[in-house]
Short mmCIF file of C-alpha atoms (C1' of nucleotides) in Angstrom, two decimals:
data_model
loop_
_atom_site.label_atom_id
_atom_site.label_comp_id
_atom_site.label_asym_id
_atom_site.label_seq_id
_atom_site.Cartn_x
_atom_site.Cartn_y
_atom_site.Cartn_z
CA MET A 1 0.00 0.27 0.02
CA MET A 2 2.30 1.59 0.77
CA LEU A 3 1.71 2.52 0.91
CA ASP A 4 3.49 5.48 -0.37
CA ALA A 5 5.21 8.44 2.04
CA GLY A 6 3.88 12.35 2.64
CA MET A 7 3.44 15.97 2.50
CA GLU A 8 0.74 16.98 0.27
CA SER A 9 -1.94 17.16 2.86
CA ALA A 10 0.55 19.42 4.89
CA ILE A 11 0.56 21.60 1.88
CA ASP A 12 -3.27 21.12 1.67
CA ALA A 13 -4.25 21.29 4.75
CA GLY A 14 -2.08 23.72 5.98
CA ALA A 15 -0.92 22.02 9.47
CA ALA A 16 -2.01 18.37 8.52
CA ILE A 17 0.83 15.83 8.91
CA ALA A 18 0.72 13.53 6.01
CA PRO A 19 4.17 12.03 5.94
CA HIS A 20 3.59 9.95 2.98
CA ASP A 21 2.68 12.14 0.30
CA ALA A 22 5.33 14.92 2.06
CA VAL A 23 8.20 15.78 0.74
CA PRO A 24 10.56 14.17 4.20
CA SER A 25 12.42 17.37 4.71
CA ALA A 26 9.73 19.98 4.04
CA THR A 27 7.17 18.74 6.25
CA GLY A 28 6.24 21.15 8.65
CA ALA A 29 6.19 19.73 11.87
CA ALA A 30 4.21 21.49 15.04
CA THR A 31 3.69 18.53 16.50
CA LEU A 32 6.10 16.36 18.32
CA HIS A 33 5.04 13.72 16.16
CA GLY A 34 5.77 15.53 13.13
CA THR A 35 9.10 16.79 14.06
CA LEU A 36 10.34 13.69 15.44
CA LEU A 37 9.27 11.97 12.14
CA ALA A 38 11.28 14.03 9.82
CA GLN A 39 14.31 14.05 12.05
CA LEU A 40 13.82 10.32 12.20
CA ARG A 41 13.48 9.90 8.29
CA ASP A 42 16.75 11.92 7.86
CA TYR A 43 18.64 10.01 10.01
CA VAL A 44 17.61 6.71 8.60
CA VAL A 45 18.12 8.32 4.71
CA GLU A 46 21.21 9.58 5.55
CA GLY A 47 22.51 6.41 6.39
CA ASN A 48 23.23 7.17 10.16
CA LEU A 49 22.24 3.37 10.74
CA ALA A 50 23.60 0.45 8.60
CA PRO A 51 21.26 -1.35 6.47
CA GLY A 52 20.03 -4.26 8.28
CA ALA A 53 20.69 -2.99 11.55
CA ARG A 54 18.42 -3.03 14.69
CA VAL A 55 16.84 0.05 15.35
CA PRO A 56 17.25 0.43 19.10
CA GLU A 57 14.10 2.20 20.75
CA ARG A 58 15.77 2.97 23.72
CA LEU A 59 18.70 4.79 22.12
CA LEU A 60 16.88 6.33 19.98
CA CYS A 61 14.60 8.00 22.97
CA GLU A 62 17.60 8.88 24.56
CA ARG A 63 19.12 10.53 20.99
CA PHE A 64 15.70 12.49 20.49
CA GLY A 65 14.77 13.21 24.25
CA ILE A 66 11.50 11.94 24.13
CA SER A 67 9.48 8.41 25.15
CA ARG A 68 8.65 5.44 23.37
CA THR A 69 5.40 6.32 22.42
CA PRO A 70 6.12 8.86 19.77
CA LEU A 71 8.86 6.86 18.47
CA ARG A 72 7.05 4.21 18.03
CA GLU A 73 4.41 6.14 16.00
CA ALA A 74 7.12 7.60 13.81
CA LEU A 75 8.77 3.68 13.24
CA LYS A 76 5.14 2.66 11.91
CA VAL A 77 5.25 5.19 9.41
CA LEU A 78 8.70 4.87 8.49
CA ALA A 79 7.71 1.14 7.81
CA SER A 80 4.67 1.98 5.81
CA GLU A 81 6.92 4.63 3.76
CA GLY A 82 9.51 1.57 3.52
CA LEU A 83 12.59 2.75 4.90
CA ILE A 84 12.33 0.20 7.55
CA ASP A 85 10.97 -3.41 8.23
CA LEU A 86 9.14 -3.97 11.45
CA LEU A 87 9.26 -7.51 12.98
CA PRO A 88 6.56 -8.75 15.02
CA ASN A 89 8.26 -8.53 18.77
CA ARG A 90 11.18 -8.01 17.41
CA GLY A 91 11.97 -4.71 16.85
CA ALA A 92 12.55 -2.69 13.70
CA ARG A 93 15.45 -2.91 11.04
CA VAL A 94 16.79 -0.49 8.18
CA ARG A 95 15.64 -2.16 5.22
CA GLN A 96 18.22 -3.63 3.21
CA LEU A 97 17.80 -3.46 -0.36
CA GLY A 98 18.59 -6.34 -2.25
CA HIS A 99 19.20 -6.54 -6.47
CA ASP A 100 15.64 -7.42 -7.02
CA GLU A 101 14.26 -4.72 -5.01
CA MET A 102 16.47 -1.98 -6.10
CA VAL A 103 15.84 -2.80 -9.41
CA ALA A 104 11.73 -2.76 -8.86
CA LEU A 105 12.31 0.60 -7.19
CA PHE A 106 14.49 1.89 -10.19
CA ASP A 107 11.71 1.22 -12.61
CA VAL A 108 9.26 2.78 -10.31
CA MET A 109 11.22 5.79 -10.17
CA GLY A 110 11.44 5.92 -14.08
CA GLY A 111 7.46 5.58 -14.43
CA LEU A 112 7.29 8.44 -11.88
CA GLU A 113 9.92 10.57 -13.41
CA ALA A 114 8.30 9.65 -17.26
CA LEU A 115 4.58 10.99 -15.49
CA ALA A 116 6.30 14.02 -14.44
CA GLY A 117 8.16 14.86 -17.68
CA ARG A 118 4.49 14.33 -19.16
CA LEU A 119 2.83 16.34 -17.17
CA ALA A 120 5.66 19.41 -17.13
CA CYS A 121 5.05 19.35 -20.46
CA GLU A 122 1.47 20.40 -20.17
CA LYS A 123 2.34 22.98 -17.38
CA ILE A 124 5.64 24.39 -16.99
CA THR A 125 5.79 27.94 -17.48
CA GLU A 126 8.31 29.40 -19.43
CA GLU A 127 10.54 30.92 -16.78
CA ALA A 128 10.37 27.40 -15.05
CA TYR A 129 11.62 25.81 -18.28
CA ALA A 130 14.29 28.76 -18.76
CA GLU A 131 15.64 27.66 -15.02
CA ILE A 132 16.15 24.21 -16.28
CA GLU A 133 17.96 25.04 -19.18
CA ARG A 134 20.52 26.89 -17.07
CA LEU A 135 20.91 24.09 -14.75
CA HIS A 136 21.28 21.58 -17.91
CA HIS A 137 24.14 24.14 -19.41
CA ALA A 138 25.89 24.42 -15.93
CA MET A 139 25.76 20.25 -15.71
CA TYR A 140 27.40 20.17 -19.16
CA ALA A 141 30.11 22.59 -18.15
CA SER A 142 30.43 20.08 -14.60
CA TYR A 143 30.52 17.32 -17.25
CA LEU A 144 33.31 18.99 -19.18
CA ARG A 145 35.27 19.81 -16.17
CA ARG A 146 34.73 16.06 -14.92
CA ASP A 147 33.04 17.89 -11.46
CA LEU A 148 30.99 15.05 -10.42
CA HIS A 149 29.70 16.86 -7.23
CA GLY A 150 28.60 19.86 -9.74
CA TYR A 151 27.29 17.83 -12.23
CA PHE A 152 25.13 15.67 -9.66
CA ALA A 153 23.70 18.68 -7.95
CA ALA A 154 22.79 19.90 -11.14
CA ASN A 155 21.23 17.02 -12.28
CA GLN A 156 19.19 16.38 -9.13
CA GLY A 157 18.38 19.80 -10.09
CA ILE A 158 17.01 19.22 -13.17
CA HIS A 159 14.99 16.14 -12.09
CA ASP A 160 13.42 18.02 -9.08
CA ARG A 161 12.50 20.81 -11.21
CA ILE A 162 10.80 18.39 -13.81
CA VAL A 163 8.81 17.24 -11.15
CA ALA A 164 8.13 20.40 -9.61
CA ALA A 165 6.84 21.67 -13.00
CA ALA A 166 4.28 18.66 -13.13
CA ASP A 167 2.89 20.59 -10.21
CA ASN A 168 0.95 17.19 -8.56
CA ALA A 169 1.27 17.10 -4.88
CA PRO A 170 0.72 13.31 -4.58
CA LEU A 171 3.16 12.75 -7.47
CA ALA A 172 6.00 15.06 -5.94
CA ALA A 173 5.29 13.29 -2.64
CA THR A 174 5.54 9.65 -4.01
CA TYR A 175 8.70 10.81 -5.40
CA ALA A 176 10.23 12.02 -3.00
CA ASN A 177 9.40 8.83 -0.92
CA PHE A 178 11.07 6.39 -3.41
CA ALA A 179 13.97 8.85 -3.93
CA GLY A 180 14.60 8.58 -0.36
CA ARG A 181 14.44 4.74 -0.58
CA LEU A 182 16.95 4.87 -3.05
CA ARG A 183 19.36 7.67 -2.14
CA ARG A 184 21.93 5.62 -0.67
CA VAL A 185 22.20 3.68 -3.88
CA ARG A 186 22.26 6.76 -5.93
CA TYR A 187 25.01 7.86 -4.25
CA ALA A 188 26.74 4.84 -5.02
CA ALA A 189 26.12 5.17 -8.53
CA ASN A 190 29.66 6.51 -8.95
CA LEU A 191 29.94 7.88 -12.66
CA ASP A 192 33.44 8.29 -11.88
CA LYS A 193 34.43 4.82 -12.51
CA ASP A 194 31.90 4.60 -15.75
CA ARG A 195 32.81 7.32 -18.24
CA ASP A 196 30.95 6.00 -20.80
CA ARG A 197 27.82 5.96 -18.93
CA TRP A 198 28.73 9.71 -18.10
CA GLY A 199 28.79 10.67 -21.45
CA GLU A 200 25.44 8.63 -22.17
CA ALA A 201 23.91 10.36 -19.91
CA MET A 202 24.45 13.53 -21.08
CA ARG A 203 23.63 12.95 -24.57
CA GLU A 204 20.39 11.80 -22.85
CA HIS A 205 19.97 14.70 -20.83
CA GLU A 206 20.44 16.71 -24.23
CA GLU A 207 17.66 14.68 -25.46
CA ILE A 208 15.51 15.48 -22.40
CA LEU A 209 15.96 19.27 -22.72
CA ASP A 210 14.84 19.26 -26.60
CA ALA A 211 11.81 17.25 -25.88
CA LEU A 212 10.81 19.46 -23.22
CA ARG A 213 11.70 22.60 -24.83
CA ARG A 214 9.11 21.45 -27.76
CA ARG A 215 6.80 20.30 -24.91
CA ALA A 216 6.74 16.81 -26.45
CA GLY A 217 5.18 15.02 -23.18
CA PRO A 218 4.61 11.63 -24.34
CA GLU A 219 8.35 11.38 -26.06
CA LEU A 220 9.62 13.19 -22.91
CA SER A 221 7.99 10.76 -21.05
CA ASP A 222 9.56 7.99 -22.86
CA ILE A 223 13.22 9.14 -22.98
CA LEU A 224 12.89 9.72 -19.10
CA PHE A 225 11.80 6.09 -18.22
CA ARG A 226 14.55 5.16 -20.80
CA HIS A 227 17.08 7.45 -18.83
CA LEU A 228 16.11 6.01 -15.78
CA ARG A 229 16.49 2.42 -17.25
CA ASN A 230 20.12 3.20 -17.97
CA LYS A 231 20.93 4.89 -14.75
CA ARG A 232 19.84 1.51 -13.28
CA ARG A 233 21.91 -0.73 -15.45
CA ALA A 234 24.75 1.48 -14.37
CA ALA A 235 23.81 1.30 -11.17
CA ALA A 236 23.16 -2.66 -10.93
CA THR A 237 26.87 -2.86 -12.86
CA GLN A 238 28.32 -1.07 -10.10
CA GLU A 239 26.38 -2.98 -7.62
CA SER A 240 27.82 -6.38 -8.99
CA ALA A 241 31.47 -4.77 -9.00
CA ALA A 242 31.36 -4.02 -5.53
CA ALA A 243 29.92 -7.03 -4.56
CA GLY A 244 32.66 -8.93 -6.89
CA ALA A 245 35.52 -6.72 -5.25
CA MET B 1 27.15 6.09 17.12
CA MET B 2 27.20 3.93 14.00
CA LEU B 3 24.89 0.93 14.70
CA ASP B 4 26.59 -1.99 13.67
CA ALA B 5 24.49 -4.53 11.34
CA GLY B 6 26.70 -7.44 10.78
CA MET B 7 26.79 -9.50 14.26
CA GLU B 8 24.31 -11.69 13.86
CA SER B 9 22.87 -13.25 10.26
CA ALA B 10 20.46 -11.16 8.23
CA ILE B 11 16.83 -11.93 9.24
CA ASP B 12 15.10 -14.19 6.90
CA ALA B 13 13.92 -11.36 4.38
CA GLY B 14 10.91 -13.72 3.70
CA ALA B 15 9.49 -12.99 7.32
CA ALA B 16 9.88 -9.17 7.43
CA ILE B 17 6.71 -7.17 7.54
CA ALA B 18 6.78 -4.43 4.91
CA PRO B 19 3.37 -2.63 5.15
CA HIS B 20 4.32 -0.19 2.75
CA ASP B 21 5.05 -2.51 -0.10
CA ALA B 22 2.46 -4.68 0.70
CA VAL B 23 -1.18 -4.76 -0.91
CA PRO B 24 -3.15 -3.33 1.94
CA SER B 25 -6.10 -5.96 2.38
CA ALA B 26 -2.89 -8.27 1.87
CA THR B 27 -1.14 -7.54 4.92
CA GLY B 28 -0.19 -10.73 6.72
CA ALA B 29 -1.08 -9.45 10.35
CA ALA B 30 0.37 -11.18 13.18
CA THR B 31 0.35 -8.66 15.30
CA LEU B 32 -2.10 -6.13 16.59
CA HIS B 33 -1.07 -3.29 15.31
CA GLY B 34 -1.17 -4.90 11.74
CA THR B 35 -4.70 -6.44 11.96
CA LEU B 36 -6.14 -3.03 13.45
CA LEU B 37 -4.29 -1.07 10.63
CA ALA B 38 -5.76 -3.19 7.95
CA GLN B 39 -9.19 -3.32 9.55
CA LEU B 40 -9.05 0.51 9.86
CA ARG B 41 -7.74 1.22 6.48
CA ASP B 42 -10.88 -0.84 5.24
CA TYR B 43 -13.10 1.34 7.78
CA VAL B 44 -12.09 4.30 5.85
CA VAL B 45 -11.60 3.32 2.45
CA GLU B 46 -15.03 1.38 2.50
CA GLY B 47 -16.89 5.15 3.56
CA ASN B 48 -18.07 4.23 6.84
CA LEU B 49 -16.73 7.80 7.81
CA ALA B 50 -18.21 10.29 5.82
CA PRO B 51 -15.52 12.92 4.03
CA GLY B 52 -14.26 15.59 6.49
CA ALA B 53 -15.67 13.86 9.22
CA ARG B 54 -13.89 13.61 12.62
CA VAL B 55 -12.28 10.37 13.27
CA PRO B 56 -13.33 10.03 16.88
CA GLU B 57 -10.36 7.79 18.69
CA ARG B 58 -12.77 6.77 21.81
CA LEU B 59 -15.23 5.42 19.58
CA LEU B 60 -12.77 3.41 17.10
CA CYS B 61 -11.17 2.04 20.53
CA GLU B 62 -14.65 0.53 21.51
CA ARG B 63 -15.46 -0.60 18.25
CA PHE B 64 -12.00 -2.21 17.83
CA GLY B 65 -11.75 -3.43 21.54
CA ILE B 66 -8.03 -1.65 21.83
CA SER B 67 -6.85 0.82 23.55
CA ARG B 68 -5.68 4.21 22.00
CA THR B 69 -2.08 3.61 21.57
CA PRO B 70 -2.48 1.04 18.60
CA LEU B 71 -5.09 2.89 17.26
CA ARG B 72 -3.09 6.28 17.10
CA GLU B 73 -0.38 4.16 15.77
CA ALA B 74 -2.66 3.43 12.98
CA LEU B 75 -4.18 6.73 12.45
CA LYS B 76 -0.68 8.13 12.10
CA VAL B 77 0.08 5.93 9.15
CA LEU B 78 -3.08 5.95 7.43
CA ALA B 79 -2.23 10.01 7.42
CA SER B 80 0.86 8.64 5.76
CA GLU B 81 -1.21 6.76 3.27
CA GLY B 82 -3.29 9.98 2.26
CA LEU B 83 -6.11 8.36 3.55
CA ILE B 84 -6.63 11.09 6.25
CA ASP B 85 -5.61 14.00 7.57
CA LEU B 86 -4.12 15.06 11.24
CA LEU B 87 -4.68 18.69 12.53
CA PRO B 88 -2.08 18.77 15.73
CA ASN B 89 -4.51 18.74 18.82
CA ARG B 90 -7.70 18.55 16.98
CA GLY B 91 -7.61 15.09 15.92
CA ALA B 92 -8.05 13.12 12.45
CA ARG B 93 -10.08 13.74 9.92
CA VAL B 94 -11.11 11.77 6.82
CA ARG B 95 -9.95 13.16 3.70
CA GLN B 96 -11.94 15.06 1.53
CA LEU B 97 -11.24 15.17 -2.06
CA GLY B 98 -11.33 18.18 -3.72
CA HIS B 99 -11.65 18.65 -7.66
CA ASP B 100 -7.62 19.66 -7.93
CA GLU B 101 -6.71 16.65 -5.98
CA MET B 102 -8.97 14.26 -7.46
CA VAL B 103 -7.15 15.10 -10.82
CA ALA B 104 -3.83 14.97 -9.40
CA LEU B 105 -4.68 11.49 -8.13
CA PHE B 106 -5.71 10.55 -11.11
CA ASP B 107 -3.03 11.66 -13.21
CA VAL B 108 -0.92 9.25 -10.77
CA MET B 109 -3.02 6.50 -11.44
CA GLY B 110 -2.44 7.10 -15.22
CA GLY B 111 1.05 7.52 -14.75
CA LEU B 112 1.37 4.01 -12.58
CA GLU B 113 -0.78 1.88 -14.89
CA ALA B 114 1.47 3.09 -17.76
CA LEU B 115 4.54 1.99 -16.13
CA ALA B 116 2.68 -1.33 -15.13
CA GLY B 117 1.98 -1.72 -18.75
CA ARG B 118 5.32 -1.24 -20.02
CA LEU B 119 6.60 -3.80 -17.55
CA ALA B 120 4.00 -6.33 -18.19
CA CYS B 121 4.97 -6.08 -21.71
CA GLU B 122 8.35 -7.23 -20.91
CA LYS B 123 7.40 -9.78 -18.02
CA ILE B 124 4.09 -11.55 -18.51
CA THR B 125 3.51 -14.72 -19.14
CA GLU B 126 1.15 -16.47 -22.14
CA GLU B 127 -1.05 -17.90 -19.24
CA ALA B 128 -1.57 -14.34 -17.47
CA TYR B 129 -2.13 -13.11 -21.10
CA ALA B 130 -4.71 -15.55 -21.74
CA GLU B 131 -6.56 -14.72 -18.73
CA ILE B 132 -6.40 -11.07 -19.09
CA GLU B 133 -7.68 -11.83 -22.31
CA ARG B 134 -10.58 -14.06 -20.96
CA LEU B 135 -11.29 -10.93 -18.84
CA HIS B 136 -11.46 -8.55 -21.49
CA HIS B 137 -14.42 -10.49 -23.43
CA ALA B 138 -16.36 -10.99 -20.22
CA MET B 139 -16.03 -7.51 -20.17
CA TYR B 140 -16.90 -7.19 -23.88
CA ALA B 141 -20.09 -9.36 -22.92
CA SER B 142 -21.14 -7.48 -20.22
CA TYR B 143 -20.52 -4.24 -22.24
CA LEU B 144 -23.06 -5.51 -24.80
CA ARG B 145 -25.60 -6.78 -21.98
CA ARG B 146 -25.26 -3.22 -20.25
CA ASP B 147 -24.27 -5.52 -17.14
CA LEU B 148 -22.43 -2.57 -15.36
CA HIS B 149 -21.42 -4.38 -12.47
CA GLY B 150 -20.22 -7.12 -14.65
CA TYR B 151 -18.10 -4.35 -16.51
CA PHE B 152 -16.63 -3.20 -13.33
CA ALA B 153 -15.61 -6.46 -11.96
CA ALA B 154 -13.90 -7.41 -15.58
CA ASN B 155 -12.94 -4.11 -15.73
CA GLN B 156 -11.15 -3.82 -12.52
CA GLY B 157 -9.84 -7.35 -12.92
CA ILE B 158 -7.85 -6.48 -16.24
CA HIS B 159 -6.10 -3.67 -14.68
CA ASP B 160 -4.78 -5.51 -11.52
CA ARG B 161 -3.74 -8.07 -13.77
CA ILE B 162 -1.72 -5.77 -15.69
CA VAL B 163 -0.21 -4.16 -12.56
CA ALA B 164 0.45 -7.90 -11.35
CA ALA B 165 2.24 -8.87 -14.40
CA ALA B 166 4.24 -5.75 -13.66
CA ASP B 167 6.17 -7.96 -11.18
CA ASN B 168 6.98 -5.22 -9.26
CA ALA B 169 6.27 -5.16 -5.21
CA PRO B 170 6.75 -1.59 -4.77
CA LEU B 171 4.65 -0.09 -7.85
CA ALA B 172 1.56 -2.82 -6.71
CA ALA B 173 1.89 -1.28 -3.16
CA THR B 174 1.81 2.47 -4.44
CA TYR B 175 -1.21 1.22 -7.13
CA ALA B 176 -2.78 0.01 -4.41
CA ASN B 177 -2.75 3.08 -1.85
CA PHE B 178 -3.67 5.32 -4.91
CA ALA B 179 -6.50 2.98 -5.91
CA GLY B 180 -7.60 2.94 -2.10
CA ARG B 181 -7.73 6.74 -2.17
CA LEU B 182 -9.52 7.29 -5.77
CA ARG B 183 -11.85 4.08 -4.37
CA ARG B 184 -14.92 6.45 -3.57
CA VAL B 185 -14.59 8.46 -6.32
CA ARG B 186 -14.08 5.53 -8.77
CA TYR B 187 -17.26 4.00 -8.06
CA ALA B 188 -18.74 7.37 -8.51
CA ALA B 189 -18.20 7.33 -11.77
CA ASN B 190 -21.24 5.97 -13.25
CA LEU B 191 -21.07 5.27 -16.67
CA ASP B 192 -24.96 4.36 -16.73
CA LYS B 193 -25.33 7.86 -17.49
CA ASP B 194 -22.66 8.41 -19.96
CA ARG B 195 -23.20 6.22 -22.35
CA ASP B 196 -20.75 7.66 -24.80
CA ARG B 197 -18.08 7.19 -22.29
CA TRP B 198 -18.71 3.80 -22.04
CA GLY B 199 -18.17 3.02 -25.69
CA GLU B 200 -15.35 4.97 -25.83
CA ALA B 201 -13.51 2.81 -22.86
CA MET B 202 -14.52 0.09 -24.33
CA ARG B 203 -12.84 0.81 -27.72
CA GLU B 204 -9.56 1.96 -25.68
CA HIS B 205 -9.57 -1.54 -24.15
CA GLU B 206 -9.50 -2.78 -27.72
CA GLU B 207 -6.07 -0.81 -27.69
CA ILE B 208 -4.83 -2.19 -24.51
CA LEU B 209 -5.19 -5.38 -25.24
CA ASP B 210 -3.75 -5.28 -28.89
CA ALA B 211 -0.97 -3.76 -27.50
CA LEU B 212 -0.28 -6.21 -24.50
CA ARG B 213 -0.64 -8.93 -27.10
CA ARG B 214 2.03 -7.48 -29.36
CA ARG B 215 4.38 -6.81 -26.00
CA ALA B 216 4.54 -3.40 -27.40
CA GLY B 217 5.49 -1.39 -24.08
CA PRO B 218 5.92 2.04 -24.71
CA GLU B 219 2.85 2.02 -26.68
CA LEU B 220 0.66 0.53 -24.04
CA SER B 221 2.23 2.57 -21.76
CA ASP B 222 1.00 5.52 -23.63
CA ILE B 223 -2.74 3.91 -24.27
CA LEU B 224 -3.42 3.25 -20.69
CA PHE B 225 -2.35 7.18 -19.55
CA ARG B 226 -4.48 8.59 -22.16
CA HIS B 227 -7.24 5.81 -20.91
CA LEU B 228 -7.16 6.99 -17.04
CA ARG B 229 -7.17 10.96 -18.53
CA ASN B 230 -10.27 9.62 -19.99
CA LYS B 231 -11.57 8.45 -17.25
CA ARG B 232 -10.70 11.38 -15.21
CA ARG B 233 -12.43 13.35 -17.66
CA ALA B 234 -15.27 11.31 -17.11
CA ALA B 235 -15.41 11.39 -13.39
CA ALA B 236 -14.75 15.05 -13.05
CA THR B 237 -17.79 15.53 -15.58
CA GLN B 238 -19.81 13.61 -13.51
CA GLU B 239 -18.41 15.30 -10.51
CA SER B 240 -19.56 18.58 -11.88
CA ALA B 241 -22.85 17.05 -12.54
CA ALA B 242 -23.41 16.07 -9.13
CA ALA B 243 -22.75 19.63 -7.60
CA GLY B 244 -25.10 20.95 -10.01
CA ALA B 245 -27.95 18.49 -8.81
"C1'" DG C 1 36.87 -26.05 23.51
"C1'" DA C 2 32.35 -26.28 21.25
"C1'" DC C 3 27.50 -27.35 22.23
"C1'" DC C 4 23.33 -27.29 25.07
"C1'" DA C 5 19.67 -25.62 28.73
"C1'" DA C 6 18.21 -22.38 31.58
"C1'" DA C 7 17.76 -18.34 33.93
"C1'" DA C 8 18.73 -13.33 33.53
"C1'" DA C 9 18.40 -9.45 31.39
"C1'" DT C 10 16.59 -6.90 27.99
"C1'" DT C 11 12.93 -5.05 24.45
"C1'" DT C 12 9.03 -5.03 22.54
"C1'" DG C 13 3.55 -4.49 22.78
"C1'" DC C 14 0.19 -2.64 24.78
"C1'" DA C 15 -3.04 -0.28 28.62
"C1'" DT C 16 -3.05 3.14 31.69
"C1'" DT C 17 -2.21 7.54 33.17
"C1'" DC C 18 -0.85 12.57 33.29
"C1'" DA C 19 -0.47 17.23 31.08
"C1'" DT C 20 -2.26 20.30 27.41
"C1'" DT C 21 -5.52 21.81 24.29
"C1'" DT C 22 -9.61 22.08 22.65
"C1'" DT C 23 -14.50 22.60 22.90
"C1'" DT C 24 -18.88 22.76 24.94
"C1'" DG C 25 -22.17 24.88 27.51
"C1'" DG C 26 -24.29 28.74 29.84
"C1'" DA C 27 -24.31 33.14 31.80
"C1'" DT C 28 -23.46 37.63 30.97
"C1'" DG C 29 -24.32 42.08 29.09
"C1'" DA C 30 -25.10 44.74 25.05
"C1'" DT D 1 -31.79 38.26 20.14
"C1'" DC D 2 -27.24 37.91 19.45
"C1'" DA D 3 -22.08 38.02 20.62
"C1'" DT D 4 -18.89 37.60 24.36
"C1'" DC D 5 -16.44 35.80 27.74
"C1'" DC D 6 -15.56 31.96 30.89
"C1'" DA D 7 -15.40 27.52 33.72
"C1'" DA D 8 -16.45 22.57 32.61
"C1'" DA D 9 -16.01 18.54 30.27
"C1'" DA D 10 -14.21 16.31 26.73
"C1'" DA D 11 -10.46 15.06 23.64
"C1'" DT D 12 -5.79 15.32 22.30
"C1'" DG D 13 -0.32 14.36 22.83
"C1'" DA D 14 2.99 12.31 25.21
"C1'" DA D 15 4.87 9.59 29.32
"C1'" DT D 16 4.94 5.90 32.25
"C1'" DG D 17 3.98 1.01 33.57
"C1'" DC D 18 3.40 -4.08 33.14
"C1'" DA D 19 2.58 -8.67 31.38
"C1'" DA D 20 4.83 -11.00 27.24
"C1'" DA D 21 8.29 -12.47 23.94
"C1'" DT D 22 12.78 -12.16 23.06
"C1'" DT D 23 17.72 -11.41 23.38
"C1'" DT D 24 21.70 -12.54 26.17
"C1'" DT D 25 24.17 -14.60 29.83
"C1'" DT D 26 25.47 -18.05 32.66
"C1'" DG D 27 26.41 -22.96 33.69
"C1'" DG D 28 27.00 -27.37 32.86
"C1'" DT D 29 28.04 -31.56 29.73
"C1'" DC D 30 30.64 -34.03 26.06
#
DNA sequence: GACCAAAAATTTGCATTCATTTTTGGATGA
DNA sequence: TCATCCAAAAATGAATGCAAATTTTTGGTC
């Protein structure tokens, strides 16, 4: 069900907590539960706990200075977001991404980006497009400089802005959820070791920008899905390389 | 401090509870929390509480025979799923779908079905395809008979099987979540009052089956998105008609 | 030294309790 | 009649308590 994780209700209802749909770090938190949820989510997403590691209630209560009740509520929500697993009578564990699940998550990301691209073509303003174009050129400059950090920042900025341009709160929330789940893997997708992929990604981004400029929704949708598929392939390759090393 | 994960062997991943990825009604519930969550979700989705109505903790505790602690945990999760809103110090309310949000949710459904169709073309077995074909013909028979109930059942069966054929747990979970949020609206989309839409939908399903038979992923993806767009339009039309009535 | 069973200690799940906030009801006054 | 204000009642948010389950430690045996 998912089941997915949230911010749109927080936006719609003002103060409502909707972790599933809310962009994690953007969740306004007037309540302890809301604050704690955001903190704990960041704590997990940032990788402070090793994958598969037990999530000890007691320690986290001390760390955040709260009692077990709100913590346990937050853990239930994080489980519904897919960040942790709850084992009956055996506590919570940081979810560990196996190969199959990683592949599945990348495909959903691809579907969400494809959707975002299509919607963005319908709704994007000229200003928002110009900003994406600017980021694209900045990204290209970083690519030429082999500036991985700058490249990543611009790259993520582009994808985020496409999602934002789609102007669809539930989509943005779901996207944020999946991005959080894949965050660790995505950072691991180190282009530095795969120059071919880097060039390929850059060419794909040329196509993305072109389709977006023409407001070619279905076309952009398809390009974005294939773009994510290739990103998935690169990540999987890296994964197996890491396993072999 | 970094918590170590490597001390003991990995817990059997098969036994892990992953509410987010599990289809709501299929969530195995060995725990009270799990059981209650599924029950409460059904209770809300089934429409036992009026949209916008307060969700009284006390009454629900009595109804389910539990204390407030597990109930409140479940409410937090339902909020993260977008089914209810939590207003700080003012309790939970059944989320009310405004027009804009309904439109947004339909678009996400379209994107998810588009993704499911594309993946299904890659993975579907001949048996699963044959079953969808069978359902398609049953749906057509219902259409000719003007059997709305049978038509809906077959229709939903087809869409569900396409999602299942995609063989992607996070996708299935997310799809189930959005379907739950839109459930009330979807039932409201009464084709009986809109014969033109009914015929149009039937023709679209012919295209869907054809693309699936040819395993034409990108094409099926596009058809499914447009199919949902038309369904969205029909629902919106009905909505405004109901408002005017 | 490895292996296994039993007891201690920790941890989890849920109920209960307490402090705050909100809501309700009515009295007061214009 | 209506609006405003205030106190009582109810509801919410969080902490604490307790029984059951699990994990760890201990002690003994082979």
